[in-house]
Coordinates of C-alpha atoms (C1' of nucleotides) in Angstrom, one line a residue:
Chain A
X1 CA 5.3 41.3 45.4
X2 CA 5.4 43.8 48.3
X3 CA 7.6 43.3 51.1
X4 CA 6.4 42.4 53.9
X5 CA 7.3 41.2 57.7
X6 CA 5.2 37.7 56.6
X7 CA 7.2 37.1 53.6
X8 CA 10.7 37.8 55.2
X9 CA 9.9 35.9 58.0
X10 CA 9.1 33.2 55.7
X11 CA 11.9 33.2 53.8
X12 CA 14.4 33.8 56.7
X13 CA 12.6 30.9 58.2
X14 CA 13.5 28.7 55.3
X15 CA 17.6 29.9 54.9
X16 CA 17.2 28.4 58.3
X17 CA 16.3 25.0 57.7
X18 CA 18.4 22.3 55.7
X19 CA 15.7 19.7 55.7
X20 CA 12.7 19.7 53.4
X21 CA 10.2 21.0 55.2
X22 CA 6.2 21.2 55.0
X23 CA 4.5 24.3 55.6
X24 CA 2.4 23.4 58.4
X25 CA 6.3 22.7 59.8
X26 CA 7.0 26.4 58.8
X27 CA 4.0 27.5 60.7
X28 CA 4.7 26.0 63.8
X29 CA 8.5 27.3 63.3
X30 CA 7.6 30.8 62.8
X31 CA 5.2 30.9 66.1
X32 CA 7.6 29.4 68.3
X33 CA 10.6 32.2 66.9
X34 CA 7.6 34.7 67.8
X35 CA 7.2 35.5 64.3
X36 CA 3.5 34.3 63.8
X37 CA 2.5 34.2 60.3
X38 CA -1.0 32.5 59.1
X39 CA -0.7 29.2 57.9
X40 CA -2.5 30.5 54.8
X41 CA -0.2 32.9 54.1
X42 CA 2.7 30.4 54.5
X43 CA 1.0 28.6 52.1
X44 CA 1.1 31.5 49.4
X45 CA 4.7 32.8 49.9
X46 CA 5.5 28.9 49.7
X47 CA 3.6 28.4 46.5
X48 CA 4.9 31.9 45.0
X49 CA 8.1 31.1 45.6
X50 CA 7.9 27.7 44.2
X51 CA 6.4 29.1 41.1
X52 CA 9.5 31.4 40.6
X53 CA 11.3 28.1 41.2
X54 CA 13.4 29.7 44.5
X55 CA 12.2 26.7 46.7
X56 CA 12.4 23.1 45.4
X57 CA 8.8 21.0 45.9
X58 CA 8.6 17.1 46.8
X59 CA 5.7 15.3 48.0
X60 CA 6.0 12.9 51.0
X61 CA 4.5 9.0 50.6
X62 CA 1.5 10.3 52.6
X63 CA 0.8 13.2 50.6
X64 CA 2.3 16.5 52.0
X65 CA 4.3 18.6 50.2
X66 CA 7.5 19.5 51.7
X67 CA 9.6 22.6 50.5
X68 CA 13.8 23.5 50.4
X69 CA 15.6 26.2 49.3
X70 CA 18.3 24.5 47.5
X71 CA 21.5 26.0 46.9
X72 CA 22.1 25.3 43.3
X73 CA 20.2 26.8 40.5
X74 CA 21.2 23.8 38.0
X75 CA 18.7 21.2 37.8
X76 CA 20.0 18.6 40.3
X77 CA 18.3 15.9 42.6
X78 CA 17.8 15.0 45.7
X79 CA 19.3 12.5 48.8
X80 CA 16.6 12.5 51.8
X81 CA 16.8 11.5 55.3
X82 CA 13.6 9.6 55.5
X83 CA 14.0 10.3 59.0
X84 CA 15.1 13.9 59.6
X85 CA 14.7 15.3 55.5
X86 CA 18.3 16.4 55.9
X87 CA 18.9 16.7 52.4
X88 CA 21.8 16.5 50.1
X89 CA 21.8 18.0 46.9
X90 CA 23.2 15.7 44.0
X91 CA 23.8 16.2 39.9
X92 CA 23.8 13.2 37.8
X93 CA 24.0 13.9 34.2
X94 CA 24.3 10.6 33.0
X95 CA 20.9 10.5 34.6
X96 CA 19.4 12.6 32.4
X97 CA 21.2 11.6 29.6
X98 CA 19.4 8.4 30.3
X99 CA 15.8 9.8 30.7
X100 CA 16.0 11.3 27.4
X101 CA 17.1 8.5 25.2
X102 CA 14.5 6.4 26.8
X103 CA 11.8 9.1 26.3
X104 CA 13.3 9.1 22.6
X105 CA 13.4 5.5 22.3
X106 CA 9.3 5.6 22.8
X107 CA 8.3 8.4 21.0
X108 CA 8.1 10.3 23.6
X109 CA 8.1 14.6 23.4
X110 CA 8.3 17.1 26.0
X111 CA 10.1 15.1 28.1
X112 CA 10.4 15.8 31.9
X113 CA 11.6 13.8 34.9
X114 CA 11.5 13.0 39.0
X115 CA 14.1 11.6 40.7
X116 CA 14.4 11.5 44.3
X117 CA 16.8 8.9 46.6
X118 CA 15.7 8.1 49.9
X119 CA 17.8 6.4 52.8
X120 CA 18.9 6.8 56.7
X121 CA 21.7 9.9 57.0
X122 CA 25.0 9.1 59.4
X123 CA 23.5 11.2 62.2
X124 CA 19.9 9.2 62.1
X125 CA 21.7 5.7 61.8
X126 CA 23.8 6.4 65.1
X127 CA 21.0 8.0 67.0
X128 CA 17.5 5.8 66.0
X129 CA 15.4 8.0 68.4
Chain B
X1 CA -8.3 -12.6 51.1
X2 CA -11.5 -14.1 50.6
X3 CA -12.5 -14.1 47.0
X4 CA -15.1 -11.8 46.2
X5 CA -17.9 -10.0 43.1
X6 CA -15.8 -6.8 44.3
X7 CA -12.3 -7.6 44.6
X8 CA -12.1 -9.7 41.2
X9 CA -13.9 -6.5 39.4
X10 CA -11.1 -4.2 40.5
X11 CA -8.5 -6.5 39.5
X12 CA -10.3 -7.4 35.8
X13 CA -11.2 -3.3 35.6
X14 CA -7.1 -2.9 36.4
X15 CA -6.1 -5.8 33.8
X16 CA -8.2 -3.6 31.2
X17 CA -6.5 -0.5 31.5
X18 CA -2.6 0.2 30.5
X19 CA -2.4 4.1 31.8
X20 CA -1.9 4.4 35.3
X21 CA -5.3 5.3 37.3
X22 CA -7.1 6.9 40.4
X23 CA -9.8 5.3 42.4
X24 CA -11.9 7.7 41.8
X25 CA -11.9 6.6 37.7
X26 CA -11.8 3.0 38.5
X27 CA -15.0 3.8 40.2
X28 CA -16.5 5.3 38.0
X29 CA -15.4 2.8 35.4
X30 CA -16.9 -0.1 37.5
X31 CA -20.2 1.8 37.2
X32 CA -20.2 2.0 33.8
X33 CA -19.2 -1.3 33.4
X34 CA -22.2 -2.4 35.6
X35 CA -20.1 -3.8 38.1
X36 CA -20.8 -1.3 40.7
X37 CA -18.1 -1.3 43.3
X38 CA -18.4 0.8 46.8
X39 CA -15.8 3.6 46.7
X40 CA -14.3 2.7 50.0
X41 CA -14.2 -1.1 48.8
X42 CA -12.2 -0.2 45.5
X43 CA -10.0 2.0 47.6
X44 CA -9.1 -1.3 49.8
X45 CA -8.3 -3.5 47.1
X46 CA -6.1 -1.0 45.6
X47 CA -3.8 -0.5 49.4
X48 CA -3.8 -4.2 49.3
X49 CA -2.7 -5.3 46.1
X50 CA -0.3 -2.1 46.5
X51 CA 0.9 -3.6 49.3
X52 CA 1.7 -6.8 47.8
X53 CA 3.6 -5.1 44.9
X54 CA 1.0 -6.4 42.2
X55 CA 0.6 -2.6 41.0
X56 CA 2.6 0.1 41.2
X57 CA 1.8 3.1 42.8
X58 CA 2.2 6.6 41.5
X59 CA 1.2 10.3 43.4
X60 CA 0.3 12.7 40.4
X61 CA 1.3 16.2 41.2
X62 CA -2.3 17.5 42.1
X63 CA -2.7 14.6 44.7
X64 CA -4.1 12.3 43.6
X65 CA -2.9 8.5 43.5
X66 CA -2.4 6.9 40.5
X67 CA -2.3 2.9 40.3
X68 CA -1.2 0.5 37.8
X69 CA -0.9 -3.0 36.9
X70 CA 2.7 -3.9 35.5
X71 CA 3.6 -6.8 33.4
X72 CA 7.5 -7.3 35.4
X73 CA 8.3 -8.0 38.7
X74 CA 11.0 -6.7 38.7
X75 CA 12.2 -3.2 39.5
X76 CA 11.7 -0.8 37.0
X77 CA 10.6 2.6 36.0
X78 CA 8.0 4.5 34.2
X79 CA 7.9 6.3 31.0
X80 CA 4.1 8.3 31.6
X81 CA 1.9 10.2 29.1
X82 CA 1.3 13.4 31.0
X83 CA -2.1 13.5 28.9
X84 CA -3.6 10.1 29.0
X85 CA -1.7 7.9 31.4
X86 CA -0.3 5.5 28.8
X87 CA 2.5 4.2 30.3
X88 CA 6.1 2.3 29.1
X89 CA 7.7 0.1 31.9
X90 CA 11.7 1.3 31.7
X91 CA 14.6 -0.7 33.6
X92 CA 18.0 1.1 33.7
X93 CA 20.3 -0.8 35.7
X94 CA 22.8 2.2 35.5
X95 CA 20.0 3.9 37.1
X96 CA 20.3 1.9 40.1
X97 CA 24.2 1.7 40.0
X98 CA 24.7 5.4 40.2
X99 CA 21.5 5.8 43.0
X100 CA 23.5 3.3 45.1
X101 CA 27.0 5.4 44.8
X102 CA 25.7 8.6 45.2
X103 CA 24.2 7.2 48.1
X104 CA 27.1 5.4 49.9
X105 CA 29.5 8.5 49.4
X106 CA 27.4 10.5 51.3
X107 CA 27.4 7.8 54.0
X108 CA 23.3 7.1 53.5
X109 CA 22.3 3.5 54.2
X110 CA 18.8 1.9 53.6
X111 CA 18.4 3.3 50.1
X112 CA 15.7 3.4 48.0
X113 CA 14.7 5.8 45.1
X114 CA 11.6 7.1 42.8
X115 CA 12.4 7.8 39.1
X116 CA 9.5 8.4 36.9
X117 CA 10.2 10.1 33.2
X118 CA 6.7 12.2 32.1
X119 CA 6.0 13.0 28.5
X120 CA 3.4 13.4 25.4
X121 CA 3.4 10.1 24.2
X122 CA 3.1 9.8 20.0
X123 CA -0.6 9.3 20.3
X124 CA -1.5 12.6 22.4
X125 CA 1.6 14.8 20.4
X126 CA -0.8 13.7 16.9
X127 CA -3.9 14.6 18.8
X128 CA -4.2 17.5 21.0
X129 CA -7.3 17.2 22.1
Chain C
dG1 C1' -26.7 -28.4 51.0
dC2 C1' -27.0 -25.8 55.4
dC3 C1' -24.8 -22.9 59.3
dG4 C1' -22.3 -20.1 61.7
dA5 C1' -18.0 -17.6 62.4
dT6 C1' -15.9 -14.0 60.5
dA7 C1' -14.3 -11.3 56.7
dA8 C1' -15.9 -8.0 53.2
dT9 C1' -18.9 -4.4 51.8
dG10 C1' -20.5 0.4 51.5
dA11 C1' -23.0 4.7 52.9
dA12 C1' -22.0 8.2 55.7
dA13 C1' -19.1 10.7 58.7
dA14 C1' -14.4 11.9 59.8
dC15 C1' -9.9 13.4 58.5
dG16 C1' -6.0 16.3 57.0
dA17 C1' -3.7 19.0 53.8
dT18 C1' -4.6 22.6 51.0
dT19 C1' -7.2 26.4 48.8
dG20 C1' -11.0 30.0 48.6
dT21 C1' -13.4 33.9 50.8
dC22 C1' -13.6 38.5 52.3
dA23 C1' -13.3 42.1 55.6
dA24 C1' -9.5 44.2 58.0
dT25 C1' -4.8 45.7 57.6
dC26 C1' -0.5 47.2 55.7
dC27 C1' 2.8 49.0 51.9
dT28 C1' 4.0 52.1 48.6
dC29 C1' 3.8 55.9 45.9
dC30 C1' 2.1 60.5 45.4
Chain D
dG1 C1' -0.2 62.0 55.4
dG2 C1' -3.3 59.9 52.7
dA3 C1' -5.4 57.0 48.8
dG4 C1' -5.4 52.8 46.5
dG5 C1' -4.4 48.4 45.9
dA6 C1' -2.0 44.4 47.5
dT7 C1' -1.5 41.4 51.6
dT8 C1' -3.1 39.1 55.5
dG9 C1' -5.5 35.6 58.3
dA10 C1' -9.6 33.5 60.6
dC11 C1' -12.8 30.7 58.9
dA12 C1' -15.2 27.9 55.7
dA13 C1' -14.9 25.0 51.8
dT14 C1' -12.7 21.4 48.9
dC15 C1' -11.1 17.0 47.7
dG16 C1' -8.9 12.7 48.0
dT17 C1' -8.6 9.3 51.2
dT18 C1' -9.7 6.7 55.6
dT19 C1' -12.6 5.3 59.4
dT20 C1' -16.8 3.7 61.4
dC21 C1' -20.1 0.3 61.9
dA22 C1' -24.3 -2.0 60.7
dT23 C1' -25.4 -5.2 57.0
dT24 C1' -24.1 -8.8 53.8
dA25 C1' -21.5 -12.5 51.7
dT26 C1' -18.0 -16.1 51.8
dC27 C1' -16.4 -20.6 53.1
dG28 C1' -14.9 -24.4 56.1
dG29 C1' -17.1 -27.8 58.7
dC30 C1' -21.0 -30.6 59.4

DNA sequence: GCCGATAATGAAAACGATTGTCAATCCTCC
DNA sequence: GGAGGATTGACAATCGTTTTCATTATCGGC
């Protein structure tokens, strides 16, 4: 991929941001820094990068699909403010351990597996604005 | 809820089926069926049986949402077929254990989690078609 | 068994996130 | 400094889902 102002801004934009974020999010961000980018092209450098697996993907309860640049490259999982998406990254292998006996258990191949943990961070307890 | 042709369809069409389905294919199943349910009107049963907790509720990655009638009550997890929906209900109390200390040493309150394990169940490995 | 209040239905329109279209623009390499 | 091909972005289209609202059906009271 060529570089391009639009796809450094995007990525810069996301170094930025601890929090999973959606790209309409990103949009908005990018205006108000005065680095306008089309939402459609935020979509693509979103989806690109989530394809080369540089920017984790998770879908929100009411269906949008919210992006983070996570700093591990091991597959890990995730702790989410529900209120803020301030995120904590987390490793469990006795969690996947788990998965894959179960999957065995059934008869089941190919085996692959979500796991996200949602609560209220310290900063959103103290301050429920 | 008054009882109605409509809302005992969707619940028979959702005792029928073991995979995990859309609207939009219990629809169409109602059709075929010759029970004819309005879209909108299978959509509303679904939020409101959600809402009770008698079926599960599932987003597949492309969207859509995927509902299912489960035999427990109690908390517990899903083994999927990627292919045909066919599903195995999974409890892992060591599941929940480790979710709830990962979340307390990072200070997060009001916890909940998602865990769903997808696979090729033995029927759809034999066959795939 | 009938009636009326009111909840349920469903066709069509609205919605919202995302994706496709396509002409204009921008990189990159020569 | 082009030429050529990738990238951009305004706009339209898509698709699952929800809202609207006039019509229909249910059920408690008579």
């Amino acid at each position: 991929m060529r570089a391009t102002r639009q796809g450094d801004a995007v990525s810069a934009a996301l170094a930025e941001v601890d929090a999973f974020t959606s790209a309409q999010d990103l949009h908005a961000r990018l205006r108000d820094m005065g680095q306008a980018v089309g939402l459609t092209t935020v979509y693509r450098h979103l989806q690109v990068l989530a394809d080369r697996g540089e920017v984790d993907v998770l879908r929100r309860d009411d269906g949008e699909t919210l992006y983070r640049r996570c700093t591990t490259d091991n597959h890990h999982h995730h702790l989410v403010c529900r209120h803020c998406g301030r995120t904590v990254e987390v490793e469990g292998p006795e969690i996947e351990a788990w998965t894959d006996r179960v999957a065995a258990a059934a008869g089941f191949t190919d085996v692959a597996h979500t796991l996200e943990i949602y609560g209220t961070c310290t900063d959103c307890a103290a301050d429920p604005g």
